[in-house]
Every structure is written in structure tokens, then in C-alpha cells.
Amino acid sequence: ETDEDIVARIDALFATQNVHLDPDLNLRRLARRLGLPDRAVSQAINRVAGVNVSQYVNAARIHEAQRLIETSDQSILQISLAAGFMTKSNFNREFVRVLGQTPSAWRQQGRAKAQP
């Protein structure tokens, strides 16, 4: 199985079973779900995506948070928890890392674009 195949299986798990939204997800649990050694999963993500497992999972969570910000009126804290983050501070840090701005600023920008 190639690195690309492994990452495609991870993406499929995220898309079909939303495993990335589990706040307790870690490398060992992800590898177990795939039936692969931890090291194989870690190396595949690193080589294909150029990030570590935590960053890869968090990026998927941020994309879910973006969807929730766009489609709901939930608070940022509610969205962070729904997207699989344990703390709002980690959510905010990862949101800025992935998108370059805070969740609140991103929400405001989206609302400004929606105005006529």
C-alpha cells in the first residue's frame, strides 16, 4: 500500500465516518482503525501532506468548523467543540494556522461578503 493509498483511506474515514471529529482521536486510534502500524500512518501523512498527524487531523477539523460557521449561528465555542477540539484556545490557534485569521474574523468576513 502506497503512502497516497493510506492518506486516501484516512480521508475516506473522515468523509464517511467523521472520525476526525472525535476529540480523543490520536495516531494510535487512527492507525488501529486502518489496521496499520502507527509508524506507517505517520510517515504516509508526513510524506504526502508535509505535516504531522495532529496538524492533518486539525486541518480536517478546521474545514468542518468553516462549514459550521457558514451554515449555523452556533457560538464559536460550540463550533470548536462540535469540530472535535477540546479547548477553544487550541481551536483558535489551529484556525489561525490553517486559515490565517481567527474564527470570529472569518465569520465577520463571510457575513460582509453575504451583504448586498
Coordinates of N, CA, C and O in Angstrom, one line a residue:
E1 N 0.9 -1.2 0.0 CA 0.0 0.0 0.0 C 0.9 1.2 0.0 O 1.8 1.4 0.8
T2 N 0.6 2.2 -0.9 CA 1.5 3.4 -1.0 C 1.0 4.4 0.0 O -0.1 4.3 0.6
D3 N 1.9 5.4 0.2 CA 1.5 6.5 1.1 C 0.2 7.2 0.7 O -0.6 7.5 1.5
E4 N 0.1 7.4 -0.6 CA -1.1 8.0 -1.2 C -2.3 7.2 -0.9 O -3.4 7.7 -0.6
D5 N -2.2 5.9 -1.0 CA -3.3 5.0 -0.7 C -3.7 5.1 0.8 O -4.9 5.1 1.1
I6 N -2.8 5.2 1.7 CA -3.0 5.3 3.1 C -3.8 6.6 3.4 O -4.8 6.6 4.1
V7 N -3.3 7.7 2.8 CA -3.9 9.0 3.1 C -5.3 9.0 2.5 O -6.2 9.6 3.1
A8 N -5.5 8.4 1.3 CA -6.8 8.3 0.7 C -7.8 7.5 1.6 O -8.9 7.9 1.8
R9 N -7.3 6.5 2.3 CA -8.1 5.8 3.2 C -8.5 6.6 4.5 O -9.6 6.5 5.0
I10 N -7.5 7.4 4.9 CA -7.8 8.3 6.0 C -8.8 9.3 5.6 O -9.8 9.6 6.4
D11 N -8.7 9.9 4.5 CA -9.7 10.9 4.0 C -11.0 10.3 3.9 O -12.1 10.9 4.2
A12 N -11.1 9.0 3.4 CA -12.4 8.3 3.3 C -13.0 8.1 4.7 O -14.2 8.3 4.8
L13 N -12.2 7.8 5.7 CA -12.7 7.6 7.0 C -13.3 8.9 7.5 O -14.3 9.0 8.2
F14 N -12.5 10.0 7.3 CA -13.0 11.3 7.7 C -14.3 11.7 7.0 O -15.3 12.2 7.6
A15 N -14.4 11.4 5.7 CA -15.6 11.8 4.9 C -16.8 10.9 5.3 O -18.0 11.4 5.3
T16 N -16.6 9.6 5.5 CA -17.8 8.8 5.7 C -18.1 8.5 7.1 O -19.3 8.2 7.4
Q17 N -17.1 8.5 8.0 CA -17.4 8.2 9.4 C -17.1 9.3 10.4 O -17.3 9.2 11.6
N18 N -16.6 10.5 9.9 CA -16.3 11.7 10.7 C -15.4 11.4 11.9 O -15.6 12.0 13.0
V19 N -14.5 10.5 11.7 CA -13.6 10.1 12.9 C -12.8 11.3 13.3 O -12.4 11.3 14.5
H20 N -12.5 12.2 12.5 CA -11.7 13.4 12.8 C -12.4 14.3 13.8 O -11.8 15.1 14.5
L21 N -13.7 14.1 14.0 CA -14.5 14.9 14.9 C -14.4 14.4 16.4 O -14.9 15.0 17.3
D22 N -13.8 13.2 16.5 CA -13.7 12.6 17.9 C -12.5 13.3 18.6 O -11.4 13.3 18.1
P23 N -12.8 14.0 19.7 CA -11.7 14.8 20.3 C -10.6 13.8 20.9 O -9.5 14.3 21.1
D24 N -10.9 12.6 21.0 CA -9.9 11.6 21.6 C -9.1 10.9 20.5 O -8.3 10.0 20.7
L25 N -9.3 11.3 19.2 CA -8.6 10.7 18.1 C -7.1 11.0 18.2 O -6.7 12.2 18.5
N26 N -6.3 10.0 18.1 CA -4.8 10.2 18.1 C -4.2 9.2 17.1 O -5.0 8.4 16.4
L27 N -2.9 9.2 16.9 CA -2.3 8.4 15.9 C -2.6 6.9 16.1 O -2.9 6.2 15.2
R28 N -2.5 6.5 17.4 CA -2.7 5.1 17.6 C -4.1 4.6 17.3 O -4.3 3.6 16.6
R29 N -5.1 5.4 17.6 CA -6.5 5.1 17.3 C -6.8 5.1 15.8 O -7.5 4.3 15.2
L30 N -6.2 6.1 15.1 CA -6.3 6.2 13.7 C -5.7 5.0 13.0 O -6.3 4.4 12.1
A31 N -4.5 4.7 13.4 CA -3.8 3.5 12.8 C -4.5 2.2 13.1 O -4.7 1.4 12.2
R32 N -5.1 2.1 14.3 CA -5.9 0.9 14.6 C -7.1 0.8 13.7 O -7.5 -0.3 13.2
R33 N -7.8 1.9 13.4 CA -9.0 1.9 12.5 C -8.6 1.5 11.1 O -9.4 0.9 10.4
L34 N -7.4 1.8 10.7 CA -6.9 1.4 9.4 C -6.2 0.0 9.3 O -6.0 -0.5 8.3
G35 N -6.0 -0.5 10.5 CA -5.3 -1.8 10.6 C -3.8 -1.7 10.1 O -3.3 -2.7 9.6
L36 N -3.2 -0.6 10.5 CA -1.8 -0.4 10.1 C -1.0 0.0 11.3 O -1.5 0.5 12.3
P37 N 0.3 -0.2 11.2 CA 1.2 0.3 12.2 C 1.2 1.8 12.3 O 1.0 2.5 11.3
D38 N 1.3 2.3 13.6 CA 1.4 3.8 13.8 C 2.4 4.5 12.9 O 2.1 5.5 12.3
R39 N 3.5 3.9 12.8 CA 4.6 4.5 12.0 C 4.2 4.6 10.5 O 4.5 5.7 9.9
A40 N 3.6 3.7 10.0 CA 3.2 3.7 8.6 C 2.2 4.9 8.3 O 2.3 5.6 7.3
V41 N 1.3 5.1 9.2 CA 0.3 6.1 9.1 C 1.0 7.5 9.2 O 0.8 8.4 8.4
S42 N 1.8 7.6 10.2 CA 2.5 8.9 10.5 C 3.4 9.2 9.3 O 3.4 10.4 8.8
Q43 N 4.2 8.3 8.8 CA 5.1 8.6 7.7 C 4.3 8.9 6.4 O 4.7 9.8 5.6
A44 N 3.2 8.2 6.2 CA 2.4 8.5 5.0 C 1.8 9.9 5.0 O 1.9 10.6 4.0
I45 N 1.3 10.3 6.1 CA 0.8 11.7 6.2 C 1.9 12.7 6.0 O 1.7 13.7 5.3
N46 N 3.0 12.4 6.7 CA 4.1 13.4 6.6 C 4.6 13.5 5.2 O 4.9 14.6 4.7
R47 N 4.8 12.4 4.5 CA 5.3 12.4 3.1 C 4.3 13.0 2.1 O 4.7 13.7 1.2
V48 N 3.0 12.7 2.3 CA 2.0 13.1 1.3 C 1.6 14.6 1.6 O 1.5 15.4 0.7
A49 N 1.3 14.9 2.8 CA 0.8 16.2 3.2 C 1.8 17.2 3.7 O 1.5 18.4 3.8
G50 N 3.0 16.7 4.1 CA 4.0 17.6 4.6 C 3.7 18.1 6.0 O 4.3 19.2 6.4
V51 N 2.8 17.5 6.8 CA 2.5 17.9 8.1 C 2.5 16.6 9.0 O 2.5 15.5 8.5
N52 N 2.4 16.8 10.3 CA 2.3 15.7 11.2 C 0.8 15.3 11.4 O -0.1 16.0 10.9
V53 N 0.6 14.2 12.0 CA -0.8 13.6 12.1 C -1.7 14.6 12.8 O -2.8 14.8 12.4
S54 N -1.3 15.2 13.9 CA -2.1 16.2 14.6 C -2.5 17.4 13.7 O -3.7 17.8 13.7
Q55 N -1.6 17.9 13.0 CA -1.9 19.0 12.1 C -2.8 18.6 11.0 O -3.7 19.3 10.6
Y56 N -2.7 17.3 10.5 CA -3.6 16.8 9.4 C -5.0 16.7 9.9 O -6.0 17.1 9.3
V57 N -5.1 16.1 11.1 CA -6.4 15.9 11.7 C -7.1 17.3 12.0 O -8.2 17.5 11.7
N58 N -6.3 18.2 12.6 CA -6.8 19.5 12.9 C -7.2 20.3 11.7 O -8.2 21.0 11.8
A59 N -6.5 20.1 10.6 CA -6.9 20.8 9.4 C -8.3 20.3 8.9 O -9.1 21.1 8.5
A60 N -8.5 19.0 9.0 CA -9.8 18.5 8.7 C -10.9 19.0 9.6 O -12.0 19.3 9.2
R61 N -10.6 19.1 10.9 CA -11.5 19.7 11.9 C -11.8 21.2 11.6 O -13.0 21.6 11.7
I62 N -10.8 21.9 11.1 CA -11.0 23.3 10.8 C -11.9 23.4 9.6 O -12.8 24.3 9.6
H63 N -11.8 22.6 8.6 CA -12.7 22.6 7.5 C -14.2 22.3 7.9 O -15.1 23.0 7.4
E64 N -14.3 21.5 8.9 CA -15.7 21.2 9.4 C -16.2 22.5 10.2 O -17.3 22.9 10.0
A65 N -15.3 23.1 10.9 CA -15.6 24.3 11.6 C -16.0 25.4 10.6 O -17.0 26.2 10.9
Q66 N -15.3 25.5 9.5 CA -15.7 26.5 8.5 C -17.1 26.3 8.0 O -17.9 27.2 7.9
R67 N -17.4 25.0 7.7 CA -18.8 24.7 7.3 C -19.8 25.1 8.3 O -20.8 25.7 8.0
L68 N -19.5 24.8 9.6 CA -20.5 25.2 10.7 C -20.6 26.7 10.8 O -21.7 27.2 11.1
I69 N -19.5 27.4 10.7 CA -19.6 28.9 10.8 C -20.4 29.4 9.7 O -21.2 30.3 9.9
E70 N -20.3 28.8 8.5 CA -21.1 29.3 7.3 C -22.6 29.0 7.4 O -23.4 29.7 6.9
T71 N -22.9 27.8 8.1 CA -24.2 27.3 8.0 C -25.0 27.3 9.3 O -26.2 26.9 9.3
S72 N -24.4 27.8 10.4 CA -25.1 27.9 11.6 C -24.9 29.2 12.4 O -24.0 29.9 12.0
D73 N -25.7 29.4 13.4 CA -25.5 30.5 14.3 C -24.9 30.1 15.6 O -25.0 30.9 16.6
Q74 N -24.4 28.9 15.7 CA -23.7 28.5 16.9 C -22.6 29.4 17.3 O -22.0 30.0 16.4
S75 N -22.3 29.4 18.6 CA -21.2 30.2 19.1 C -19.9 29.6 18.6 O -19.8 28.4 18.2
I76 N -18.8 30.4 18.6 CA -17.5 29.8 18.2 C -17.1 28.7 19.1 O -16.6 27.7 18.7
L77 N -17.4 28.8 20.4 CA -17.1 27.7 21.4 C -17.9 26.5 21.0 O -17.3 25.4 20.9
Q78 N -19.2 26.6 20.7 CA -20.0 25.4 20.3 C -19.4 24.8 19.1 O -19.3 23.5 19.0
I79 N -19.0 25.6 18.1 CA -18.4 25.1 16.9 C -17.1 24.4 17.1 O -16.8 23.3 16.6
S80 N -16.3 25.0 18.0 CA -15.0 24.3 18.2 C -15.2 22.9 18.8 O -14.4 22.0 18.5
L81 N -16.1 22.8 19.8 CA -16.4 21.5 20.4 C -17.0 20.5 19.4 O -16.6 19.4 19.3
A82 N -17.9 21.0 18.5 CA -18.5 20.1 17.5 C -17.5 19.7 16.5 O -17.6 18.6 15.9
A83 N -16.5 20.5 16.3 CA -15.4 20.1 15.3 C -14.4 19.2 15.8 O -13.5 18.8 15.1
G84 N -14.4 18.9 17.1 CA -13.5 17.9 17.7 C -12.4 18.5 18.6 O -11.5 17.8 19.0
F85 N -12.4 19.8 18.8 CA -11.4 20.4 19.6 C -11.8 20.4 21.1 O -12.9 20.5 21.4
M86 N -10.8 20.1 22.0 CA -11.1 20.0 23.4 C -11.1 21.4 24.0 O -11.8 21.6 25.1
T87 N -10.4 22.4 23.5 CA -10.3 23.7 24.1 C -10.5 24.8 23.0 O -10.0 24.6 21.8
K88 N -11.1 25.9 23.4 CA -11.2 27.0 22.4 C -9.9 27.6 22.0 O -9.7 28.0 20.9
S89 N -8.9 27.6 23.0 CA -7.6 28.2 22.7 C -6.9 27.4 21.6 O -6.3 28.0 20.7
N90 N -6.9 26.1 21.7 CA -6.3 25.2 20.7 C -7.0 25.4 19.3 O -6.4 25.5 18.3
F91 N -8.4 25.5 19.4 CA -9.1 25.7 18.2 C -8.7 27.0 17.5 O -8.5 27.1 16.3
N92 N -8.7 28.1 18.3 CA -8.3 29.4 17.7 C -6.9 29.4 17.1 O -6.7 29.9 16.0
R93 N -5.9 28.7 17.8 CA -4.6 28.6 17.3 C -4.5 27.9 16.0 O -3.8 28.3 15.1
E94 N -5.2 26.7 16.0 CA -5.2 25.9 14.7 C -5.9 26.6 13.6 O -5.5 26.5 12.4
F95 N -7.0 27.3 13.9 CA -7.8 28.1 12.9 C -6.8 29.1 12.2 O -6.8 29.2 11.0
V96 N -6.1 29.8 13.1 CA -5.2 30.9 12.5 C -4.1 30.2 11.7 O -3.7 30.7 10.7
R97 N -3.6 29.0 12.2 CA -2.5 28.3 11.5 C -3.0 27.9 10.1 O -2.3 28.1 9.1
V98 N -4.2 27.4 10.0 CA -4.7 26.9 8.8 C -5.2 28.0 7.8 O -5.0 27.9 6.6
L99 N -5.9 28.9 8.4 CA -6.6 29.9 7.5 C -6.1 31.4 7.6 O -6.5 32.2 6.9
G100 N -5.2 31.6 8.6 CA -4.5 32.9 8.7 C -5.3 34.0 9.4 O -5.0 35.1 9.3
Q101 N -6.4 33.6 10.0 CA -7.2 34.6 10.7 C -8.1 33.8 11.8 O -8.2 32.6 11.7
T102 N -8.6 34.6 12.7 CA -9.4 34.0 13.8 C -10.7 33.5 13.3 O -11.2 34.0 12.3
P103 N -11.4 32.6 14.0 CA -12.7 32.2 13.6 C -13.7 33.4 13.6 O -14.5 33.4 12.7
S104 N -13.6 34.2 14.5 CA -14.5 35.4 14.6 C -14.3 36.3 13.4 O -15.3 36.8 12.8
A105 N -13.1 36.6 13.0 CA -12.8 37.4 11.9 C -13.3 36.7 10.6 O -13.8 37.4 9.7
W106 N -13.1 35.4 10.5 CA -13.5 34.7 9.4 C -15.0 34.7 9.2 O -15.6 34.9 8.1
R107 N -15.7 34.6 10.4 CA -17.2 34.7 10.3 C -17.6 36.1 9.9 O -18.5 36.2 9.1
Q108 N -17.0 37.1 10.4 CA -17.4 38.5 10.0 C -17.1 38.8 8.6 O -17.9 39.4 7.9
Q109 N -16.0 38.3 8.1 CA -15.7 38.4 6.6 C -16.7 37.7 5.8 O -17.2 38.3 4.8
G110 N -17.2 36.5 6.2 CA -18.2 35.8 5.4 C -19.5 36.6 5.4 O -20.2 36.6 4.4
R111 N -19.9 37.1 6.6 CA -21.1 37.9 6.7 C -21.0 39.2 5.8 O -22.0 39.6 5.2
A112 N -19.9 39.8 5.8 CA -19.7 41.0 5.0 C -19.9 40.7 3.5 O -20.5 41.5 2.8
K113 N -19.3 39.6 3.1 CA -19.5 39.1 1.7 C -20.9 38.9 1.3 O -21.4 39.0 0.2
A114 N -21.7 38.4 2.3 CA -23.1 38.0 2.0 C -24.0 39.2 1.9 O -25.1 39.1 1.4
Q115 N -23.6 40.3 2.4 CA -24.4 41.5 2.4 C -24.4 42.1 1.0 O -23.4 42.1 0.3
P116 N -25.6 42.7 0.6 CA -25.6 43.2 -0.8 C -24.8 44.5 -0.9 O -24.5 45.2 0.0

